[in-house]
PDB file of C-alpha atoms in Angstrom:
ATOM      1  CA  MET G  18     -36.650 104.240  82.472  1.00  0.00           C
ATOM      2  CA  THR G  19     -34.229 101.316  82.807  1.00  0.00           C
ATOM      3  CA  ALA G  20     -34.870  98.686  85.444  1.00  0.00           C
ATOM      4  CA  PRO G  21     -32.875  99.288  88.653  1.00  0.00           C
ATOM      5  CA  ALA G  22     -30.117  96.923  89.609  1.00  0.00           C
ATOM      6  CA  ARG G  23     -31.158  94.214  92.035  1.00  0.00           C
ATOM      7  CA  PRO G  24     -30.510  95.460  95.585  1.00  0.00           C
ATOM      8  CA  SER G  25     -28.065  93.454  97.684  1.00  0.00           C
ATOM      9  CA  ALA G  26     -30.349  93.297 100.749  1.00  0.00           C
ATOM     10  CA  PRO G  27     -33.545  91.379  99.905  1.00  0.00           C
ATOM     11  CA  SER G  28     -35.684  93.367 102.360  1.00  0.00           C
ATOM     12  CA  VAL G  29     -34.931  96.550 100.379  1.00  0.00           C
ATOM     13  CA  ARG G  30     -37.179  95.060  97.689  1.00  0.00           C
ATOM     14  CA  VAL G  31     -40.243  95.234  99.953  1.00  0.00           C
ATOM     15  CA  GLY G  32     -41.999  98.592  99.733  1.00  0.00           C
ATOM     16  CA  ILE G  33     -45.329 100.068 100.812  1.00  0.00           C
ATOM     17  CA  SER G  34     -47.994 101.930  98.866  1.00  0.00           C
ATOM     18  CA  THR G  35     -49.311 105.174 100.337  1.00  0.00           C
ATOM     19  CA  ILE G  36     -52.726 103.582  99.760  1.00  0.00           C
ATOM     20  CA  SER G  37     -51.945 101.542 102.887  1.00  0.00           C
ATOM     21  CA  PHE G  38     -52.602 104.807 104.763  1.00  0.00           C
ATOM     22  CA  ARG G  39     -55.151 106.140 102.313  1.00  0.00           C
ATOM     23  CA  HIS G  40     -57.197 108.024 104.931  1.00  0.00           C
ATOM     24  CA  ARG G  41     -54.142 109.872 106.299  1.00  0.00           C
ATOM     25  CA  PRO G  42     -52.668 113.053 104.788  1.00  0.00           C
ATOM     26  CA  LEU G  43     -49.742 112.295 102.504  1.00  0.00           C
ATOM     27  CA  PRO G  44     -47.046 113.710 104.847  1.00  0.00           C
ATOM     28  CA  GLU G  45     -48.306 111.468 107.651  1.00  0.00           C
ATOM     29  CA  ALA G  46     -48.500 108.465 105.321  1.00  0.00           C
ATOM     30  CA  LEU G  47     -44.887 109.022 104.250  1.00  0.00           C
ATOM     31  CA  ARG G  48     -43.738 109.343 107.863  1.00  0.00           C
ATOM     32  CA  LEU G  49     -45.504 106.134 108.887  1.00  0.00           C
ATOM     33  CA  ILE G  50     -44.110 104.202 105.920  1.00  0.00           C
ATOM     34  CA  ALA G  51     -40.570 105.373 106.676  1.00  0.00           C
ATOM     35  CA  ALA G  52     -40.986 104.241 110.289  1.00  0.00           C
ATOM     36  CA  THR G  53     -41.470 100.626 109.150  1.00  0.00           C
ATOM     37  CA  GLY G  54     -38.011 100.546 107.593  1.00  0.00           C
ATOM     38  CA  ALA G  55     -39.362 100.432 104.048  1.00  0.00           C
ATOM     39  CA  ARG G  56     -37.628 102.713 101.581  1.00  0.00           C
ATOM     40  CA  GLU G  57     -39.707 102.465  98.403  1.00  0.00           C
ATOM     41  CA  ILE G  58     -43.300 103.546  97.865  1.00  0.00           C
ATOM     42  CA  ASP G  59     -46.063 103.553  95.342  1.00  0.00           C
ATOM     43  CA  LEU G  60     -47.745 106.946  95.316  1.00  0.00           C
ATOM     44  CA  GLY G  61     -51.530 106.652  95.229  1.00  0.00           C
ATOM     45  CA  ALA G  62     -53.311 108.668  92.516  1.00  0.00           C
ATOM     46  CA  ILE G  63     -56.681 106.893  92.427  1.00  0.00           C
ATOM     47  CA  PRO G  64     -59.520 109.325  93.213  1.00  0.00           C
ATOM     48  CA  ASP G  65     -61.924 106.635  94.456  1.00  0.00           C
ATOM     49  CA  VAL G  66     -59.298 105.363  96.894  1.00  0.00           C
ATOM     50  CA  THR G  67     -57.140 108.277  98.102  1.00  0.00           C
ATOM     51  CA  ASP G  68     -56.454 111.961  97.466  1.00  0.00           C
ATOM     52  CA  HIS G  69     -52.679 111.696  97.907  1.00  0.00           C
ATOM     53  CA  VAL G  70     -52.366 112.717  94.243  1.00  0.00           C
ATOM     54  CA  PRO G  71     -55.520 114.335  92.840  1.00  0.00           C
ATOM     55  CA  VAL G  72     -56.575 113.384  89.308  1.00  0.00           C
ATOM     56  CA  PRO G  73     -56.665 115.449  87.131  1.00  0.00           C
ATOM     57  CA  PHE G  74     -53.246 116.355  88.492  1.00  0.00           C
ATOM     58  CA  THR G  75     -52.385 120.047  88.587  1.00  0.00           C
ATOM     59  CA  GLY G  76     -49.817 119.986  91.388  1.00  0.00           C
ATOM     60  CA  ASP G  77     -46.088 120.627  91.426  1.00  0.00           C
ATOM     61  CA  PRO G  78     -44.085 117.437  90.759  1.00  0.00           C
ATOM     62  CA  ALA G  79     -41.033 118.975  92.418  1.00  0.00           C
ATOM     63  CA  ALA G  80     -42.959 119.424  95.672  1.00  0.00           C
ATOM     64  CA  TYR G  81     -43.851 115.724  95.717  1.00  0.00           C
ATOM     65  CA  ALA G  82     -40.261 114.760  94.960  1.00  0.00           C
ATOM     66  CA  GLU G  83     -39.033 116.950  97.823  1.00  0.00           C
ATOM     67  CA  ALA G  84     -41.562 115.563 100.320  1.00  0.00           C
ATOM     68  CA  ILE G  85     -40.771 111.949  99.456  1.00  0.00           C
ATOM     69  CA  SER G  86     -37.020 112.515  99.619  1.00  0.00           C
ATOM     70  CA  ALA G  87     -37.317 114.414 102.911  1.00  0.00           C
ATOM     71  CA  ALA G  88     -39.059 111.372 104.406  1.00  0.00           C
ATOM     72  CA  GLY G  89     -36.084 109.203 103.413  1.00  0.00           C
ATOM     73  CA  LEU G  90     -38.092 107.417 100.729  1.00  0.00           C
ATOM     74  CA  ARG G  91     -38.066 106.948  96.973  1.00  0.00           C
ATOM     75  CA  ALA G  92     -41.032 106.476  94.675  1.00  0.00           C
ATOM     76  CA  GLY G  93     -40.983 103.394  92.487  1.00  0.00           C
ATOM     77  CA  ALA G  94     -44.322 104.098  90.852  1.00  0.00           C
ATOM     78  CA  VAL G  95     -47.266 106.465  90.618  1.00  0.00           C
ATOM     79  CA  ASN G  96     -50.403 104.300  90.809  1.00  0.00           C
ATOM     80  CA  ALA G  97     -53.045 106.240  88.879  1.00  0.00           C
ATOM     81  CA  ASP G  98     -56.510 105.986  87.384  1.00  0.00           C
ATOM     82  CA  PRO G  99     -56.600 108.120  84.217  1.00  0.00           C
ATOM     83  CA  GLY G 100     -60.140 107.152  83.233  1.00  0.00           C
ATOM     84  CA  ASP G 101     -62.140 104.437  81.496  1.00  0.00           C
ATOM     85  CA  LEU G 102     -59.647 103.059  78.986  1.00  0.00           C
ATOM     86  CA  ASN G 103     -62.315 100.978  77.226  1.00  0.00           C
ATOM     87  CA  ASP G 104     -64.525 104.018  76.568  1.00  0.00           C
ATOM     88  CA  PRO G 105     -64.566 104.787  72.818  1.00  0.00           C
ATOM     89  CA  ALA G 106     -65.341 108.419  73.680  1.00  0.00           C
ATOM     90  CA  LEU G 107     -61.995 108.769  75.503  1.00  0.00           C
ATOM     91  CA  ASP G 108     -60.024 109.910  72.472  1.00  0.00           C
ATOM     92  CA  GLU G 109     -56.279 110.519  72.276  1.00  0.00           C
ATOM     93  CA  ALA G 110     -56.557 114.244  73.037  1.00  0.00           C
ATOM     94  CA  ALA G 111     -58.678 113.689  76.148  1.00  0.00           C
ATOM     95  CA  LEU G 112     -56.450 110.853  77.341  1.00  0.00           C
ATOM     96  CA  THR G 113     -53.315 112.928  76.800  1.00  0.00           C
ATOM     97  CA  GLU G 114     -54.780 115.806  78.805  1.00  0.00           C
ATOM     98  CA  VAL G 115     -55.233 113.568  81.848  1.00  0.00           C
ATOM     99  CA  VAL G 116     -52.207 111.321  81.492  1.00  0.00           C
ATOM    100  CA  GLY G 117     -49.654 113.975  80.521  1.00  0.00           C
ATOM    101  CA  PRO G 118     -49.383 115.584  83.984  1.00  0.00           C
ATOM    102  CA  LEU G 119     -49.233 112.151  85.655  1.00  0.00           C
ATOM    103  CA  VAL G 120     -46.345 111.198  83.365  1.00  0.00           C
ATOM    104  CA  GLU G 121     -44.587 114.441  84.309  1.00  0.00           C
ATOM    105  CA  LEU G 122     -45.021 113.554  87.992  1.00  0.00           C
ATOM    106  CA  ALA G 123     -43.631 110.057  87.423  1.00  0.00           C
ATOM    107  CA  ALA G 124     -40.698 111.483  85.462  1.00  0.00           C
ATOM    108  CA  ALA G 125     -39.888 113.939  88.270  1.00  0.00           C
ATOM    109  CA  LEU G 126     -39.861 111.033  90.734  1.00  0.00           C
ATOM    110  CA  ASP G 127     -37.889 108.707  88.410  1.00  0.00           C
ATOM    111  CA  ALA G 128     -40.826 106.334  88.844  1.00  0.00           C
ATOM    112  CA  ALA G 129     -42.992 104.093  86.695  1.00  0.00           C
ATOM    113  CA  LEU G 130     -46.653 104.863  85.964  1.00  0.00           C
ATOM    114  CA  ILE G 131     -49.276 102.228  86.852  1.00  0.00           C
ATOM    115  CA  VAL G 132     -52.746 102.231  85.276  1.00  0.00           C
ATOM    116  CA  PRO G 133     -55.629  99.712  85.390  1.00  0.00           C
ATOM    117  CA  ALA G 134     -57.209  98.058  82.356  1.00  0.00           C
ATOM    118  CA  GLY G 135     -60.682  99.496  81.835  1.00  0.00           C
ATOM    119  CA  ARG G 136     -63.510 101.015  83.798  1.00  0.00           C
ATOM    120  CA  ALA G 137     -64.839  99.875  87.172  1.00  0.00           C
ATOM    121  CA  SER G 138     -67.565  97.721  85.631  1.00  0.00           C
ATOM    122  CA  TYR G 139     -67.746  94.290  84.071  1.00  0.00           C
ATOM    123  CA  GLU G 140     -70.132  95.605  81.398  1.00  0.00           C
ATOM    124  CA  PRO G 141     -68.537  96.489  78.055  1.00  0.00           C
ATOM    125  CA  PHE G 142     -69.128  99.769  76.289  1.00  0.00           C
ATOM    126  CA  VAL G 143     -69.535  97.835  73.028  1.00  0.00           C
ATOM    127  CA  ASP G 144     -68.603  94.154  73.349  1.00  0.00           C
ATOM    128  CA  ARG G 145     -65.727  92.116  74.765  1.00  0.00           C
ATOM    129  CA  GLU G 146     -63.539  92.143  71.663  1.00  0.00           C
ATOM    130  CA  SER G 147     -64.148  95.815  70.872  1.00  0.00           C
ATOM    131  CA  ASP G 148     -63.530  96.892  74.452  1.00  0.00           C
ATOM    132  CA  LEU G 149     -60.284  94.915  74.698  1.00  0.00           C
ATOM    133  CA  ALA G 150     -59.132  96.466  71.434  1.00  0.00           C
ATOM    134  CA  GLN G 151     -60.008  99.934  72.772  1.00  0.00           C
ATOM    135  CA  ILE G 152     -58.008  99.288  75.948  1.00  0.00           C
ATOM    136  CA  ALA G 153     -55.026  98.164  73.862  1.00  0.00           C
ATOM    137  CA  ALA G 154     -55.275 101.342  71.780  1.00  0.00           C
ATOM    138  CA  SER G 155     -55.508 103.527  74.906  1.00  0.00           C
ATOM    139  CA  LEU G 156     -52.501 101.791  76.441  1.00  0.00           C
ATOM    140  CA  THR G 157     -50.547 102.396  73.237  1.00  0.00           C
ATOM    141  CA  VAL G 158     -51.209 106.131  73.600  1.00  0.00           C
ATOM    142  CA  ILE G 159     -50.202 106.117  77.278  1.00  0.00           C
ATOM    143  CA  SER G 160     -47.088 104.064  76.551  1.00  0.00           C
ATOM    144  CA  ARG G 161     -46.003 106.566  73.908  1.00  0.00           C
ATOM    145  CA  LEU G 162     -46.467 109.464  76.352  1.00  0.00           C
ATOM    146  CA  CYS G 163     -44.454 107.587  78.974  1.00  0.00           C
ATOM    147  CA  ALA G 164     -41.647 106.664  76.598  1.00  0.00           C
ATOM    148  CA  ALA G 165     -41.235 110.293  75.556  1.00  0.00           C
ATOM    149  CA  ARG G 166     -40.374 111.151  79.179  1.00  0.00           C
ATOM    150  CA  GLY G 167     -38.355 108.040  80.025  1.00  0.00           C
ATOM    151  CA  VAL G 168     -41.119 106.560  82.173  1.00  0.00           C
ATOM    152  CA  ARG G 169     -41.960 102.845  82.175  1.00  0.00           C
ATOM    153  CA  LEU G 170     -45.667 102.045  81.892  1.00  0.00           C
ATOM    154  CA  LEU G 171     -46.979  99.227  84.092  1.00  0.00           C
ATOM    155  CA  VAL G 172     -50.525  97.904  83.719  1.00  0.00           C
ATOM    156  CA  GLU G 173     -52.621  96.192  86.387  1.00  0.00           C
ATOM    157  CA  VAL G 174     -53.950  93.938  83.666  1.00  0.00           C
ATOM    158  CA  LEU G 175     -56.181  91.831  85.919  1.00  0.00           C
ATOM    159  CA  HIS G 176     -58.213  93.915  88.380  1.00  0.00           C
ATOM    160  CA  HIS G 177     -61.099  92.290  90.233  1.00  0.00           C
ATOM    161  CA  ARG G 178     -63.194  95.474  90.131  1.00  0.00           C
ATOM    162  CA  ARG G 179     -62.412  96.500  86.546  1.00  0.00           C
ATOM    163  CA  PHE G 180     -63.521  95.392  83.112  1.00  0.00           C
ATOM    164  CA  VAL G 181     -60.547  93.035  82.728  1.00  0.00           C
ATOM    165  CA  HIS G 182     -61.093  90.854  85.780  1.00  0.00           C
ATOM    166  CA  THR G 183     -60.311  87.316  84.597  1.00  0.00           C
ATOM    167  CA  VAL G 184     -57.129  85.591  83.489  1.00  0.00           C
ATOM    168  CA  ALA G 185     -58.749  84.802  80.135  1.00  0.00           C
ATOM    169  CA  ASP G 186     -59.458  88.468  79.386  1.00  0.00           C
ATOM    170  CA  ALA G 187     -56.084  89.572  80.773  1.00  0.00           C
ATOM    171  CA  ASP G 188     -54.324  87.074  78.508  1.00  0.00           C
ATOM    172  CA  ALA G 189     -56.415  88.233  75.546  1.00  0.00           C
ATOM    173  CA  LEU G 190     -55.373  91.836  76.188  1.00  0.00           C
ATOM    174  CA  LEU G 191     -51.716  90.915  76.628  1.00  0.00           C
ATOM    175  CA  ALA G 192     -51.804  89.025  73.335  1.00  0.00           C
ATOM    176  CA  GLN G 193     -52.564  92.348  71.633  1.00  0.00           C
ATOM    177  CA  CYS G 194     -49.795  94.227  73.452  1.00  0.00           C
ATOM    178  CA  PRO G 195     -46.081  93.424  73.028  1.00  0.00           C
ATOM    179  CA  ALA G 196     -43.901  93.382  76.125  1.00  0.00           C
ATOM    180  CA  GLU G 197     -42.077  96.553  75.067  1.00  0.00           C
ATOM    181  CA  LEU G 198     -45.381  98.445  75.277  1.00  0.00           C
ATOM    182  CA  PHE G 199     -45.723  97.937  79.037  1.00  0.00           C
ATOM    183  CA  GLY G 200     -44.883  95.677  81.948  1.00  0.00           C
ATOM    184  CA  VAL G 201     -47.386  93.796  84.080  1.00  0.00           C
ATOM    185  CA  LEU G 202     -48.289  94.936  87.572  1.00  0.00           C
ATOM    186  CA  PHE G 203     -49.236  91.658  89.275  1.00  0.00           C
ATOM    187  CA  ASP G 204     -51.593  92.110  92.245  1.00  0.00           C
ATOM    188  CA  VAL G 205     -52.151  88.761  93.937  1.00  0.00           C
ATOM    189  CA  SER G 206     -55.246  89.929  95.825  1.00  0.00           C
ATOM    190  CA  HIS G 207     -57.068  90.733  92.587  1.00  0.00           C
ATOM    191  CA  VAL G 208     -56.160  87.371  91.085  1.00  0.00           C
ATOM    192  CA  VAL G 209     -57.408  85.465  94.140  1.00  0.00           C
ATOM    193  CA  ALA G 210     -60.532  87.634  94.506  1.00  0.00           C
ATOM    194  CA  SER G 211     -61.372  86.704  90.915  1.00  0.00           C
ATOM    195  CA  ASP G 212     -61.077  83.015  91.904  1.00  0.00           C
ATOM    196  CA  GLU G 213     -58.027  82.450  89.710  1.00  0.00           C
ATOM    197  CA  ASP G 214     -54.771  80.608  90.484  1.00  0.00           C
ATOM    198  CA  PRO G 215     -52.029  83.216  91.079  1.00  0.00           C
ATOM    199  CA  LEU G 216     -49.110  80.782  90.963  1.00  0.00           C
ATOM    200  CA  GLN G 217     -50.196  79.231  87.694  1.00  0.00           C
ATOM    201  CA  TRP G 218     -50.734  82.624  86.067  1.00  0.00           C
ATOM    202  CA  ALA G 219     -47.456  84.006  87.428  1.00  0.00           C
ATOM    203  CA  ARG G 220     -45.577  81.092  85.872  1.00  0.00           C
ATOM    204  CA  ARG G 221     -47.202  81.793  82.504  1.00  0.00           C
ATOM    205  CA  LEU G 222     -46.495  85.527  82.683  1.00  0.00           C
ATOM    206  CA  GLY G 223     -42.870  84.986  83.644  1.00  0.00           C
ATOM    207  CA  GLY G 224     -40.732  87.964  82.725  1.00  0.00           C
ATOM    208  CA  ARG G 225     -43.686  90.198  81.880  1.00  0.00           C
ATOM    209  CA  ILE G 226     -44.195  90.736  85.640  1.00  0.00           C
ATOM    210  CA  GLU G 227     -42.268  93.878  86.581  1.00  0.00           C
ATOM    211  CA  ARG G 228     -43.890  94.876  89.873  1.00  0.00           C
ATOM    212  CA  VAL G 229     -45.949  93.009  92.481  1.00  0.00           C
ATOM    213  CA  HIS G 230     -48.681  94.212  94.830  1.00  0.00           C
ATOM    214  CA  LEU G 231     -49.428  92.237  97.979  1.00  0.00           C
ATOM    215  CA  ARG G 232     -52.610  92.032 100.050  1.00  0.00           C
ATOM    216  CA  ASP G 233     -54.643  89.036 101.212  1.00  0.00           C
ATOM    217  CA  ALA G 234     -57.929  87.951  99.669  1.00  0.00           C
ATOM    218  CA  VAL G 235     -60.546  85.265  99.217  1.00  0.00           C
ATOM    219  CA  PRO G 236     -62.789  84.878  96.164  1.00  0.00           C
ATOM    220  CA  GLY G 237     -64.988  87.974  96.058  1.00  0.00           C
ATOM    221  CA  ASP G 238     -63.075  89.926  98.749  1.00  0.00           C
ATOM    222  CA  LEU G 239     -59.693  91.574  98.117  1.00  0.00           C
ATOM    223  CA  ASN G 240     -59.464  93.839 101.153  1.00  0.00           C
ATOM    224  CA  LEU G 241     -58.030  91.508 103.784  1.00  0.00           C
ATOM    225  CA  SER G 242     -54.924  91.845 105.924  1.00  0.00           C
ATOM    226  CA  LEU G 243     -52.061  89.396 105.511  1.00  0.00           C
ATOM    227  CA  GLY G 244     -53.040  86.061 107.041  1.00  0.00           C
ATOM    228  CA  ALA G 245     -56.788  86.715 106.938  1.00  0.00           C
ATOM    229  CA  GLY G 246     -57.322  85.269 103.463  1.00  0.00           C
ATOM    230  CA  GLN G 247     -56.106  82.358 101.374  1.00  0.00           C
ATOM    231  CA  VAL G 248     -53.048  83.792  99.636  1.00  0.00           C
ATOM    232  CA  ASP G 249     -49.993  81.589 100.147  1.00  0.00           C
ATOM    233  CA  PHE G 250     -47.377  84.325 100.330  1.00  0.00           C
ATOM    234  CA  THR G 251     -44.533  81.869 100.920  1.00  0.00           C
ATOM    235  CA  ALA G 252     -45.385  80.006  97.724  1.00  0.00           C
ATOM    236  CA  LEU G 253     -45.942  83.226  95.786  1.00  0.00           C
ATOM    237  CA  VAL G 254     -42.629  84.810  96.738  1.00  0.00           C
ATOM    238  CA  GLY G 255     -40.819  81.516  96.186  1.00  0.00           C
ATOM    239  CA  THR G 256     -42.384  81.093  92.747  1.00  0.00           C
ATOM    240  CA  LEU G 257     -41.564  84.643  91.654  1.00  0.00           C
ATOM    241  CA  GLU G 258     -37.979  84.371  92.848  1.00  0.00           C
ATOM    242  CA  LEU G 259     -37.566  81.096  90.930  1.00  0.00           C
ATOM    243  CA  LEU G 260     -38.849  82.975  87.882  1.00  0.00           C
ATOM    244  CA  HIS G 261     -36.004  85.481  88.463  1.00  0.00           C
ATOM    245  CA  PHE G 262     -38.343  88.339  89.357  1.00  0.00           C
ATOM    246  CA  GLU G 263     -36.057  91.249  90.285  1.00  0.00           C
ATOM    247  CA  GLY G 264     -38.590  93.992  90.947  1.00  0.00           C
ATOM    248  CA  THR G 265     -40.194  95.317  94.099  1.00  0.00           C
ATOM    249  CA  TYR G 266     -42.900  93.733  96.233  1.00  0.00           C
ATOM    250  CA  ILE G 267     -45.259  96.511  97.303  1.00  0.00           C
ATOM    251  CA  LEU G 268     -47.657  96.110 100.212  1.00  0.00           C
ATOM    252  CA  GLU G 269     -50.864  97.811  99.090  1.00  0.00           C
ATOM    253  CA  LEU G 270     -52.810  97.325 102.306  1.00  0.00           C
ATOM    254  CA  GLU G 271     -56.207  98.771 101.484  1.00  0.00           C
ATOM    255  CA  THR G 272     -57.568  96.468 104.164  1.00  0.00           C
ATOM    256  CA  HIS G 273     -61.109  96.691 105.500  1.00  0.00           C
ATOM    257  CA  ASP G 274     -60.672  94.223 108.373  1.00  0.00           C
ATOM    258  CA  ILE G 275     -58.200  96.369 110.353  1.00  0.00           C
ATOM    259  CA  ALA G 276     -59.324  99.165 112.670  1.00  0.00           C
ATOM    260  CA  GLU G 277     -57.734 102.484 111.790  1.00  0.00           C
ATOM    261  CA  GLU G 278     -56.033 102.710 115.176  1.00  0.00           C
ATOM    262  CA  ASP G 279     -54.363  99.336 114.498  1.00  0.00           C
ATOM    263  CA  ARG G 280     -53.245 100.135 110.976  1.00  0.00           C
ATOM    264  CA  GLU G 281     -49.712 101.282 111.771  1.00  0.00           C
ATOM    265  CA  ALA G 282     -48.925  98.097 113.699  1.00  0.00           C
ATOM    266  CA  ASP G 283     -50.434  95.891 110.991  1.00  0.00           C
ATOM    267  CA  VAL G 284     -48.475  97.568 108.194  1.00  0.00           C
ATOM    268  CA  THR G 285     -45.258  97.203 110.204  1.00  0.00           C
ATOM    269  CA  ARG G 286     -46.028  93.515 110.868  1.00  0.00           C
ATOM    270  CA  SER G 287     -46.808  92.880 107.212  1.00  0.00           C
ATOM    271  CA  HIS G 288     -43.618  94.548 105.993  1.00  0.00           C
ATOM    272  CA  ALA G 289     -41.513  92.499 108.407  1.00  0.00           C
ATOM    273  CA  GLU G 290     -43.217  89.235 107.402  1.00  0.00           C
ATOM    274  CA  ILE G 291     -42.749  89.725 103.664  1.00  0.00           C
ATOM    275  CA  ALA G 292     -39.159  90.910 104.133  1.00  0.00           C
ATOM    276  CA  ALA G 293     -38.462  87.735 106.135  1.00  0.00           C
ATOM    277  CA  LEU G 294     -40.067  85.578 103.421  1.00  0.00           C
ATOM    278  CA  LEU G 295     -37.919  87.210 100.775  1.00  0.00           C
ATOM    279  CA  ASP G 296     -34.771  86.825 102.866  1.00  0.00           C
ATOM    280  CA  ALA G 297     -35.528  83.125 103.320  1.00  0.00           C
ATOM    281  CA  SER G 298     -36.363  82.625  99.643  1.00  0.00           C
ATOM    282  CA  VAL G 299     -33.190  84.299  98.433  1.00  0.00           C
TER     283      VAL G 299
END
């Protein structure tokens, strides 16, 4: 999938993940996202977070495409968890069985596929080097499946709750994986929750960043609403724009400090604030 042309209106580049309304049925989540004025979504396919897309996926991709289009939205990515990519027992056949249908869904939506790097544990299956090599091998398989269907693979290389949860390990993994294999999904909340410097890392990653997730955080806590943590969103957006980032900023508001009855208002506020930051930066 080729990268889309840069939209003329900066606010068009601010989208919302369905994970922001993870406890709502997908049709309601789509309706609420459309009401904010956002036009691009990430479609949540992470079983521990939401059931918007069940994994293993056995649904009808066309039905998802129709529902998203009917809501006046487009899907930029399917954000999925296909399993523990550092598990030596997850061979190519087993990985293909899970990932294949998710790739078909992404292809039907003309969307990228996002996956995390490793299982939800800091403990290796074997050891650090072996596990990183296993993740690189698994990502090579997934990338090949994506390429066959014209889908771009994006990897949330640093994830505070996954095996690769530090900049050092993320850099070590990226050193094994050429840029053509996949793009980086940069989630600022995970970087800050891991007590790393997001601006410094973003500058080093440069053009490898192809999509950005936004949520607030403090070290050890990545589930905060915008303004409740220590992320400097003005500096982040400004830095990424200076680096000529041309992708989409996605609000993934899996926030635990907002009451469910206040969620719609908070998502709308957050979308407006980031859109205004982007307008000012551009």
